Structures are given as C-alpha cells and as structure tokens.
CSV table of C-alpha atoms in Angstrom, one decimal:
chain,number,residue,atom,x,y,z
N,617,UNK,CA,-131.7,-93.2,-96.0
N,618,UNK,CA,-130.2,-95.8,-93.7
N,619,UNK,CA,-127.1,-97.8,-94.5
N,620,UNK,CA,-125.1,-100.4,-92.6
N,621,UNK,CA,-121.5,-101.3,-92.9
N,622,UNK,CA,-118.4,-102.8,-91.2
N,623,UNK,CA,-114.8,-102.0,-91.1
N,624,UNK,CA,-111.6,-100.1,-91.3
N,625,UNK,CA,-109.7,-97.1,-89.9
N,626,UNK,CA,-107.2,-95.5,-87.6
N,627,UNK,CA,-103.9,-94.0,-86.5
N,628,UNK,CA,-102.4,-93.7,-83.1
N,629,UNK,CA,-99.6,-93.1,-80.8
N,630,UNK,CA,-99.4,-95.5,-78.0
N,631,UNK,CA,-100.4,-95.0,-74.5
N,632,UNK,CA,-102.5,-91.8,-74.8
N,633,UNK,CA,-105.8,-91.0,-76.1
N,634,UNK,CA,-106.8,-88.6,-78.7
N,635,UNK,CA,-108.4,-85.2,-78.6
N,636,UNK,CA,-111.8,-86.6,-78.8
N,637,UNK,CA,-111.7,-88.8,-75.8
N,638,UNK,CA,-109.8,-86.3,-73.9
N,639,UNK,CA,-111.6,-86.1,-70.6
N,640,UNK,CA,-112.1,-88.7,-68.1
N,641,UNK,CA,-115.6,-87.5,-67.2
N,642,UNK,CA,-118.7,-87.7,-69.4
N,643,UNK,CA,-119.3,-85.0,-72.0
N,644,UNK,CA,-123.0,-84.8,-72.6
N,645,UNK,CA,-123.6,-81.4,-74.1
N,646,UNK,CA,-121.9,-81.1,-77.5
N,647,UNK,CA,-124.0,-79.2,-80.1
N,648,UNK,CA,-123.5,-79.1,-83.9
N,649,UNK,CA,-125.2,-77.0,-86.6
N,650,UNK,CA,-124.7,-76.3,-90.3
N,651,UNK,CA,-125.9,-73.1,-92.0
N,652,UNK,CA,-125.9,-72.2,-95.7
N,653,UNK,CA,-125.0,-68.6,-96.9
N,654,UNK,CA,-127.0,-67.1,-99.7
N,655,UNK,CA,-124.2,-67.9,-102.1
N,656,UNK,CA,-124.4,-71.6,-101.0
N,657,UNK,CA,-121.3,-71.6,-98.7
N,658,UNK,CA,-121.8,-74.2,-95.9
N,659,UNK,CA,-120.6,-73.1,-92.4
N,660,UNK,CA,-120.3,-75.6,-89.6
N,661,UNK,CA,-120.3,-74.8,-85.9
N,662,UNK,CA,-119.8,-77.0,-82.9
N,663,UNK,CA,-119.3,-76.7,-79.1
N,664,UNK,CA,-117.3,-79.2,-77.0
N,665,UNK,CA,-118.2,-79.8,-73.3
N,666,UNK,CA,-116.1,-81.8,-70.9
N,667,UNK,CA,-115.7,-81.9,-67.1
N,668,UNK,CA,-111.9,-82.1,-67.2
N,669,UNK,CA,-109.4,-79.9,-69.0
N,670,UNK,CA,-108.8,-81.5,-72.4
N,671,UNK,CA,-105.4,-79.7,-73.0
N,672,UNK,CA,-106.5,-78.8,-76.4
N,673,UNK,CA,-104.3,-77.6,-79.2
N,674,UNK,CA,-105.0,-76.8,-82.9
N,675,UNK,CA,-103.1,-79.0,-85.3
N,676,UNK,CA,-102.5,-78.9,-89.1
N,677,UNK,CA,-101.8,-82.4,-90.4
N,678,UNK,CA,-100.2,-82.6,-93.9
N,679,UNK,CA,-100.8,-85.0,-96.7
N,680,UNK,CA,-98.9,-88.3,-96.5
N,681,UNK,CA,-98.7,-88.2,-92.7
N,682,UNK,CA,-98.5,-91.8,-91.3
N,683,UNK,CA,-100.9,-92.8,-88.7
N,684,UNK,CA,-100.4,-95.8,-86.5
N,685,UNK,CA,-103.2,-97.2,-84.3
N,686,UNK,CA,-103.1,-98.2,-80.7
N,687,UNK,CA,-103.9,-101.8,-79.9
N,688,UNK,CA,-103.7,-104.2,-76.9
N,689,UNK,CA,-100.3,-105.8,-76.4
N,690,UNK,CA,-99.2,-108.2,-79.1
N,691,UNK,CA,-101.9,-107.2,-81.5
N,692,UNK,CA,-101.1,-105.8,-84.9
N,693,UNK,CA,-101.9,-102.1,-85.3
N,694,UNK,CA,-103.5,-100.5,-88.4
N,695,UNK,CA,-101.5,-98.0,-90.4
N,696,UNK,CA,-102.5,-95.5,-93.0
N,697,UNK,CA,-101.3,-92.3,-94.6
N,698,UNK,CA,-103.3,-89.1,-95.0
N,699,UNK,CA,-104.5,-88.5,-98.5
N,700,UNK,CA,-105.7,-84.9,-97.6
N,701,UNK,CA,-104.3,-82.3,-95.2
N,702,UNK,CA,-106.6,-81.2,-92.5
N,703,UNK,CA,-106.9,-78.9,-89.4
N,704,UNK,CA,-108.6,-79.9,-86.2
N,705,UNK,CA,-108.5,-79.9,-82.4
N,706,UNK,CA,-106.4,-82.5,-80.7
N,707,UNK,CA,-105.7,-83.2,-77.0
N,708,UNK,CA,-102.8,-84.5,-74.9
N,709,UNK,CA,-100.4,-83.9,-77.8
N,710,UNK,CA,-101.8,-86.6,-80.1
N,711,UNK,CA,-102.8,-86.0,-83.7
N,712,UNK,CA,-106.3,-87.6,-83.4
N,713,UNK,CA,-108.9,-84.9,-83.6
N,714,UNK,CA,-112.3,-84.5,-82.0
N,715,UNK,CA,-113.3,-81.9,-84.6
N,716,UNK,CA,-111.9,-80.7,-87.8
N,717,UNK,CA,-112.0,-79.9,-91.6
N,718,UNK,CA,-109.8,-81.1,-94.5
N,719,UNK,CA,-108.6,-79.3,-97.6
N,720,UNK,CA,-111.6,-80.5,-99.6
N,721,UNK,CA,-114.1,-78.9,-97.2
N,722,UNK,CA,-115.1,-82.1,-95.5
N,723,UNK,CA,-115.7,-81.4,-91.8
N,724,UNK,CA,-117.2,-83.1,-88.7
N,725,UNK,CA,-116.9,-83.9,-85.1
N,726,UNK,CA,-117.0,-86.7,-82.5
N,727,UNK,CA,-120.0,-86.0,-80.2
N,728,UNK,CA,-120.7,-88.0,-77.0
N,729,UNK,CA,-123.3,-90.7,-77.5
N,730,UNK,CA,-123.6,-92.5,-74.1
N,731,UNK,CA,-126.0,-95.4,-73.7
N,732,UNK,CA,-126.4,-96.1,-77.4
N,733,UNK,CA,-123.0,-96.4,-79.1
N,734,UNK,CA,-122.1,-100.1,-79.6
N,735,UNK,CA,-118.8,-101.2,-81.1
N,736,UNK,CA,-117.3,-104.5,-82.4
N,737,UNK,CA,-115.3,-106.6,-79.9
N,738,UNK,CA,-111.6,-106.2,-80.5
N,739,UNK,CA,-111.2,-110.0,-81.0
N,740,UNK,CA,-113.9,-110.0,-83.7
N,741,UNK,CA,-112.3,-107.5,-85.9
N,742,UNK,CA,-109.3,-107.5,-88.3
N,743,UNK,CA,-106.6,-105.9,-86.1
N,744,UNK,CA,-104.8,-104.5,-89.1
N,745,UNK,CA,-107.8,-102.4,-90.2
N,746,UNK,CA,-110.1,-101.7,-87.2
N,747,UNK,CA,-110.3,-98.3,-85.5
N,748,UNK,CA,-110.6,-97.2,-81.9
N,749,UNK,CA,-113.5,-94.8,-81.3
N,750,UNK,CA,-111.3,-91.7,-81.0
N,751,UNK,CA,-109.5,-92.5,-84.3
N,752,UNK,CA,-112.6,-92.7,-86.6
N,753,UNK,CA,-112.9,-89.0,-87.3
N,754,UNK,CA,-109.2,-88.6,-88.1
N,755,UNK,CA,-109.5,-91.5,-90.5
N,756,UNK,CA,-112.5,-89.8,-92.2
N,757,UNK,CA,-110.9,-86.4,-92.5
N,758,UNK,CA,-107.5,-87.8,-93.8
N,759,UNK,CA,-109.1,-90.0,-96.5
N,760,UNK,CA,-112.2,-88.6,-98.0
N,761,UNK,CA,-113.4,-85.5,-99.9
N,762,UNK,CA,-117.2,-85.7,-99.7
N,763,UNK,CA,-120.0,-87.1,-97.6
N,764,UNK,CA,-120.7,-89.6,-100.4
N,765,UNK,CA,-117.2,-90.9,-100.3
N,766,UNK,CA,-117.3,-91.4,-96.5
N,767,UNK,CA,-120.6,-93.3,-96.8
N,768,UNK,CA,-119.3,-95.5,-99.6
N,769,UNK,CA,-116.3,-96.5,-97.5
N,770,UNK,CA,-118.1,-97.5,-94.3
N,771,UNK,CA,-118.5,-101.1,-95.5
N,772,UNK,CA,-114.7,-101.3,-95.2
N,773,UNK,CA,-114.6,-99.9,-91.7
N,774,UNK,CA,-115.3,-101.0,-88.2
N,775,UNK,CA,-114.9,-99.3,-84.8
N,776,UNK,CA,-113.7,-101.6,-82.0
N,777,UNK,CA,-114.6,-101.6,-78.3
N,778,UNK,CA,-111.3,-100.4,-77.0
N,779,UNK,CA,-110.9,-98.4,-73.7
N,780,UNK,CA,-109.1,-95.1,-74.1
N,781,UNK,CA,-105.8,-95.4,-72.3
N,782,UNK,CA,-106.1,-92.2,-70.2
N,783,UNK,CA,-109.6,-92.8,-69.0
N,784,UNK,CA,-109.8,-96.6,-69.0
N,785,UNK,CA,-113.2,-96.9,-70.5
N,786,UNK,CA,-114.6,-97.0,-74.0
N,787,UNK,CA,-115.7,-93.6,-75.3
N,788,UNK,CA,-119.1,-93.6,-76.9
N,789,UNK,CA,-119.4,-91.4,-80.0
N,790,UNK,CA,-121.5,-90.6,-83.0
N,791,UNK,CA,-120.4,-88.4,-85.8
N,792,UNK,CA,-121.9,-85.5,-87.8
N,793,UNK,CA,-120.2,-85.2,-91.2
N,794,UNK,CA,-120.6,-82.3,-93.6
N,795,UNK,CA,-119.0,-81.3,-96.9
N,796,UNK,CA,-118.5,-78.3,-99.2
N,797,UNK,CA,-121.7,-79.0,-101.2
N,798,UNK,CA,-123.7,-78.7,-98.0
N,799,UNK,CA,-124.4,-82.4,-97.7
N,800,UNK,CA,-124.7,-83.8,-94.2
N,801,UNK,CA,-125.0,-87.2,-92.6
N,802,UNK,CA,-125.0,-88.6,-89.1
N,803,UNK,CA,-123.0,-91.8,-88.5
N,804,UNK,CA,-124.0,-93.8,-85.4
N,805,UNK,CA,-122.2,-97.0,-84.5
N,806,UNK,CA,-124.8,-99.3,-83.0
N,807,UNK,CA,-124.4,-103.0,-82.2
N,808,UNK,CA,-121.1,-103.1,-84.1
N,809,UNK,CA,-122.5,-101.7,-87.3
N,810,UNK,CA,-122.8,-98.2,-88.8
N,811,UNK,CA,-126.3,-96.7,-89.0
N,812,UNK,CA,-126.2,-93.7,-91.4
N,813,UNK,CA,-128.8,-91.0,-91.7
N,814,UNK,CA,-129.1,-88.1,-94.2
N,815,UNK,CA,-129.3,-85.0,-92.1
N,816,UNK,CA,-131.0,-82.2,-94.0
N,817,UNK,CA,-131.4,-80.3,-90.7
N,818,UNK,CA,-127.7,-80.0,-90.2
N,819,UNK,CA,-128.2,-80.3,-86.4
N,820,UNK,CA,-127.0,-82.9,-83.9
N,821,UNK,CA,-126.5,-83.1,-80.2
N,822,UNK,CA,-126.1,-86.2,-78.1
N,823,UNK,CA,-128.2,-89.2,-77.0
N,824,UNK,CA,-130.7,-90.6,-77.9
N,825,UNK,CA,-130.3,-91.7,-81.5
N,826,UNK,CA,-130.8,-89.3,-84.4
N,827,UNK,CA,-134.1,-90.8,-85.5
N,828,UNK,CA,-135.4,-90.3,-82.0
N,829,UNK,CA,-134.6,-86.6,-82.2
N,830,UNK,CA,-136.4,-86.3,-85.6
N,831,UNK,CA,-139.5,-87.9,-84.1
N,832,UNK,CA,-139.3,-85.5,-81.1
N,833,UNK,CA,-139.5,-82.5,-83.5
N,834,UNK,CA,-143.1,-83.4,-83.9
N,835,UNK,CA,-143.7,-82.2,-80.3
N,836,UNK,CA,-142.8,-78.7,-81.3
N,837,UNK,CA,-144.5,-78.1,-84.6
N,838,UNK,CA,-146.5,-75.0,-83.4
N,839,UNK,CA,-143.4,-73.1,-82.2
N,840,UNK,CA,-142.6,-70.2,-84.4
N,841,UNK,CA,-140.3,-67.1,-84.5
N,842,UNK,CA,-143.5,-65.2,-85.4
N,843,UNK,CA,-145.3,-63.7,-82.4
N,844,UNK,CA,-148.5,-65.3,-81.3
N,845,UNK,CA,-151.8,-63.5,-82.0
N,846,UNK,CA,-153.9,-62.1,-79.1
N,847,UNK,CA,-156.2,-64.5,-77.4
N,848,UNK,CA,-159.8,-63.4,-77.4
N,849,UNK,CA,-162.3,-64.7,-74.9
N,850,UNK,CA,-165.7,-63.1,-75.2
N,851,UNK,CA,-165.1,-59.3,-75.1
N,852,UNK,CA,-161.7,-59.7,-73.5
N,853,UNK,CA,-158.4,-59.7,-75.5
N,854,UNK,CA,-155.2,-61.0,-74.0
N,855,UNK,CA,-152.1,-59.6,-75.7
N,856,UNK,CA,-148.7,-61.4,-75.3
N,857,UNK,CA,-146.0,-59.7,-73.4
N,858,UNK,CA,-143.3,-58.3,-75.7
N,859,UNK,CA,-141.7,-60.2,-78.6
N,860,UNK,CA,-141.0,-63.9,-78.8
N,861,UNK,CA,-144.4,-65.2,-77.8
N,862,UNK,CA,-144.4,-67.7,-80.7
N,863,UNK,CA,-141.5,-69.4,-79.0
N,864,UNK,CA,-143.3,-70.1,-75.7
N,865,UNK,CA,-142.6,-73.7,-74.9
N,866,UNK,CA,-139.3,-74.0,-76.6
N,867,UNK,CA,-137.0,-76.0,-74.1
N,868,UNK,CA,-134.3,-74.0,-72.5
N,869,UNK,CA,-132.5,-76.7,-70.4
N,870,UNK,CA,-129.1,-78.2,-71.4
N,871,UNK,CA,-130.3,-81.8,-72.0
N,872,UNK,CA,-129.5,-83.2,-75.5
N,873,UNK,CA,-133.2,-83.4,-76.6
N,874,UNK,CA,-133.8,-79.8,-75.6
N,875,UNK,CA,-130.6,-78.5,-77.2
N,876,UNK,CA,-131.5,-80.3,-80.4
N,877,UNK,CA,-134.9,-78.5,-80.6
N,878,UNK,CA,-133.3,-75.2,-79.7
N,879,UNK,CA,-130.4,-75.6,-82.2
N,880,UNK,CA,-132.9,-76.5,-84.9
N,881,UNK,CA,-135.0,-73.5,-84.1
N,882,UNK,CA,-132.0,-71.2,-84.5
N,883,UNK,CA,-130.7,-72.9,-87.6
N,884,UNK,CA,-134.1,-72.9,-89.3
N,885,UNK,CA,-135.1,-69.3,-88.4
N,886,UNK,CA,-131.8,-67.4,-88.7
N,887,UNK,CA,-131.9,-64.8,-91.5
N,888,UNK,CA,-129.7,-66.0,-94.2
N,889,UNK,CA,-126.7,-63.7,-95.0
N,890,UNK,CA,-124.7,-63.2,-98.2
N,891,UNK,CA,-121.5,-65.2,-97.9
N,892,UNK,CA,-119.2,-67.4,-95.8
N,893,UNK,CA,-117.5,-64.7,-93.7
N,894,UNK,CA,-120.9,-63.2,-92.7
N,895,UNK,CA,-122.3,-66.7,-92.0
N,896,UNK,CA,-119.3,-67.5,-89.7
N,897,UNK,CA,-120.3,-64.6,-87.5
N,898,UNK,CA,-124.0,-65.7,-87.6
N,899,UNK,CA,-123.0,-69.2,-86.6
N,900,UNK,CA,-120.9,-67.7,-83.8
N,901,UNK,CA,-123.9,-65.8,-82.4
N,902,UNK,CA,-126.0,-69.0,-82.5
N,903,UNK,CA,-123.4,-71.2,-80.8
N,904,UNK,CA,-123.1,-68.6,-78.0
N,905,UNK,CA,-126.5,-69.7,-76.9
N,906,UNK,CA,-125.1,-73.2,-76.1
N,907,UNK,CA,-122.3,-72.1,-73.8
N,908,UNK,CA,-122.4,-73.9,-70.5
N,909,UNK,CA,-120.6,-71.9,-67.8
N,910,UNK,CA,-118.8,-73.7,-65.0
N,911,UNK,CA,-121.3,-74.6,-62.3
N,912,UNK,CA,-124.5,-74.6,-64.4
N,913,UNK,CA,-124.3,-78.4,-64.7
N,914,UNK,CA,-123.2,-79.5,-61.3
N,915,UNK,CA,-121.9,-83.1,-61.9
N,916,UNK,CA,-119.6,-82.6,-59.0
N,917,UNK,CA,-122.6,-83.3,-56.7
N,918,UNK,CA,-122.5,-86.9,-57.9
N,919,UNK,CA,-118.7,-87.1,-57.4
N,920,UNK,CA,-117.7,-85.8,-60.8
N,921,UNK,CA,-116.2,-82.5,-62.1
N,922,UNK,CA,-118.0,-79.4,-63.4
N,923,UNK,CA,-118.8,-79.8,-67.1
N,924,UNK,CA,-118.5,-76.7,-69.2
N,925,UNK,CA,-118.0,-75.5,-72.8
N,926,UNK,CA,-114.3,-75.7,-73.3
N,927,UNK,CA,-114.2,-74.4,-76.9
N,928,UNK,CA,-116.4,-73.6,-79.9
N,929,UNK,CA,-115.3,-74.2,-83.4
N,930,UNK,CA,-116.6,-72.9,-86.7
N,931,UNK,CA,-115.6,-73.9,-90.3
N,932,UNK,CA,-116.2,-72.2,-93.6
N,933,UNK,CA,-116.2,-75.3,-95.9
N,934,UNK,CA,-115.6,-73.4,-99.1
N,935,UNK,CA,-112.9,-71.0,-98.0
N,936,UNK,CA,-111.3,-73.8,-96.0
N,937,UNK,CA,-111.0,-71.5,-93.0
N,938,UNK,CA,-111.3,-72.9,-89.5
N,939,UNK,CA,-112.1,-70.8,-86.4
N,940,UNK,CA,-111.9,-71.5,-82.7
N,941,UNK,CA,-112.5,-69.7,-79.4
N,942,UNK,CA,-112.1,-70.9,-75.8
N,943,UNK,CA,-114.0,-70.6,-72.5
N,944,UNK,CA,-111.5,-68.2,-71.0
N,945,UNK,CA,-110.7,-66.3,-74.2
N,946,UNK,CA,-113.7,-65.6,-76.4
N,947,UNK,CA,-111.8,-64.0,-79.3
N,948,UNK,CA,-112.4,-66.0,-82.4
N,949,UNK,CA,-109.1,-67.2,-83.9
N,950,UNK,CA,-108.6,-68.1,-87.6
N,951,UNK,CA,-106.7,-70.9,-89.3
N,952,UNK,CA,-106.6,-70.5,-93.1
N,953,UNK,CA,-105.9,-74.2,-94.0
N,954,UNK,CA,-104.9,-73.4,-97.6
N,955,UNK,CA,-102.2,-71.0,-96.5
N,956,UNK,CA,-100.2,-74.0,-95.1
N,957,UNK,CA,-97.8,-76.2,-97.0
N,958,UNK,CA,-99.9,-79.3,-97.0
N,959,UNK,CA,-96.9,-81.3,-98.3
N,960,UNK,CA,-94.8,-80.5,-95.3
N,961,UNK,CA,-93.1,-83.3,-93.5
N,962,UNK,CA,-94.4,-82.6,-90.0
N,963,UNK,CA,-97.3,-81.5,-87.9
N,964,UNK,CA,-97.9,-77.8,-87.2
N,965,UNK,CA,-99.4,-77.2,-83.8
N,966,UNK,CA,-100.8,-74.0,-82.2
N,967,UNK,CA,-101.1,-74.2,-78.4
N,968,UNK,CA,-104.5,-73.0,-77.4
N,969,UNK,CA,-103.1,-70.1,-75.3
N,970,UNK,CA,-105.3,-67.9,-73.1
N,971,UNK,CA,-105.5,-64.1,-73.3
N,972,UNK,CA,-107.5,-63.2,-70.2
N,973,UNK,CA,-107.1,-59.4,-70.7
N,974,UNK,CA,-109.6,-58.1,-73.3
N,975,UNK,CA,-107.8,-55.9,-75.8
N,976,UNK,CA,-108.6,-52.2,-75.5
N,977,UNK,CA,-110.7,-50.3,-78.0
N,978,UNK,CA,-108.8,-47.9,-80.2
N,979,UNK,CA,-110.1,-44.3,-80.2
N,980,UNK,CA,-109.5,-41.7,-82.9
N,981,UNK,CA,-107.6,-38.7,-81.6
N,982,UNK,CA,-109.1,-35.4,-82.4
C-alpha cells in the first residue's frame, strides 16, 4: 500500500529546535521494532543515536496544549492544540518530541533518513499549516488515535525544508508509526510528498528507503534460528560448532541495512510471551543488541563527534506505559501516562538524571 499526500502540522517555540533534531551531528543508527504479546498487546521499542548530547528530558503534554510553530522572520506560524495527551522525549527544553506515545496508544519516532528525505520549499507551502521536520511527530501524537487516522490526514499535511535553528541545516527524517491494534506504517517524505508503507514487519532503521530494505530481505532468506545440519562430503561429516549455525551470515555491523536485517531476525524469531509487561522485558533484551558504545563508530576521525546510543525507549501501547533508559544509567524507568492529569494546564517534565552507582542487592538476613 502506497499513498501520497501534502500538507499541515506543527508547534514550536522560537529559536530552538526540538528533541528530534537535537544534535548537530548526523544520527545514523536509530533502530525501531514492534512485538506482539500472546494476548495481542503491541510493544514498541526504539534506540536513539547522536554524536552530541541531546539534553533529553521526558515530558508529559496534556490535552488542549497550544503549539506554535517556528518560521522565518515575517512569516505566519501555524498553531494547533493537542487533542490527546502524550508522553515523549524532548530536547533543549522544547515540547517537540523525537519519540513518544499518546493516551490512545499511538506511538512512533523520528528516525534519521539522510540522502533520501525531501521536503517542500518553505515558499511553496501555506505558512499557516506547514510543519518543520522536527514538529511532524508531535503533530501526529497530539492529533490522532490510530494509524488509519494518521494516514487519512496526510493529504492535509506538508513538511517544509526548514533548517533547525541550533544546527543550521535541515534534519532528514522518516517516521515509524504504530497503534494499539498492532497496526504499523512507515511515513517517508520524498520530493515534497509523503510515501506511506504498510509495515507488517514492525521494523525500521535508517536509509535507504523502506521498500529497499524489504527487497534486501531477499538476500537473507536462508538464515534461520534453527541450527544447520551437518555437511556430508563422501564419508566425511562436518558438524557445526556450537549453537547458532543457522545464523551464519547474518550481518553484525551497525549500518542501517545490516541493523534492519538483524532487528527483523530478532523480532521474527523471539519466543512470544504472554502479556505486555513480559513483552516489555523481551523488547528490552532485543534492543540491548543495538547499543552503540562510545568509540565503536568513530566519526571523530572525519572531524565529527563520537556517535553512541543515548537512550532506549519502550512503550506498552495498551497499558499506555512508556519506559526509558539512558547510556550512563541502564535502569529502565516507567511513565504511566494514564496516571497523569491529562487536562492539566502545563507540561510535566522529568529531567533525565543519571544514577551512575548501581543499587546494591538486598540479602535476606538469617
């Protein structure tokens, strides 16, 4: 299924960029998956990689919160109010999120899409309705309850080619969107239009385009979690070493095509567990395999910074619980969105504080 549209979206605070465009250096290693529990609960997981500190905080945005977009001088800025409350990760103190989930269980992220994202020129779009790249996800989470609603609204939306203020270049993104029914799509802005794909795999990484990744899966059709049989040549038999021989050839490097195949392998083969809470832990184990430690990708050799996994988020789309952990503090923290007053007047922000000292185990005293 492919759809095209144009259109609308956005909210801003002048002069700074949103959580999603946070870093001034490229972020090429974001990974997204969706798993279903045996009871049908969808659980979404995602990593975020950047080469500069994103100054991330977790924010709960209530219903009826007014968003005001950022625009070049003397241009009208779009405005809208949130229909739904949502939780997500913002950066630099601005309520534009790079990842999040709303009260209806709609969730998604902004993943880097360099070399392929193409937006509408600012002067070709209605300034009262057009969105900057970092505002699109916030518009989605604040306005819609399901994947189908998002898709239906894209003909009223457009993303404009607007440099993010703190980095002075246009941030290229594509967007995995999931809902509480388990439906998933990928939205890719290309040549000023939206290309939308059904995503039954629930997996997304970065460039190239989603359809390219689907074609690339055909290079790995013999890979299996089941061990390979012994090879027999004449009277000689060659047994594989240990377990995992069916996975020989699965790519282990951090490039987006390789991560896509590896993420698909984990998502497709993971033993399904009973419910949302257990699937949250399963997704956490899977996402651990996509951590990039500082120094493994040495972009500094080309004059950049060292890219690494700054945080991992997980969302139970039925329970409306959002989880997050950071690079320097691997304890998974919980935000129960439905425990908040979503008709409150202001934002509620939790600074992403570090706890570098692991808590001690508690022993029973005999």
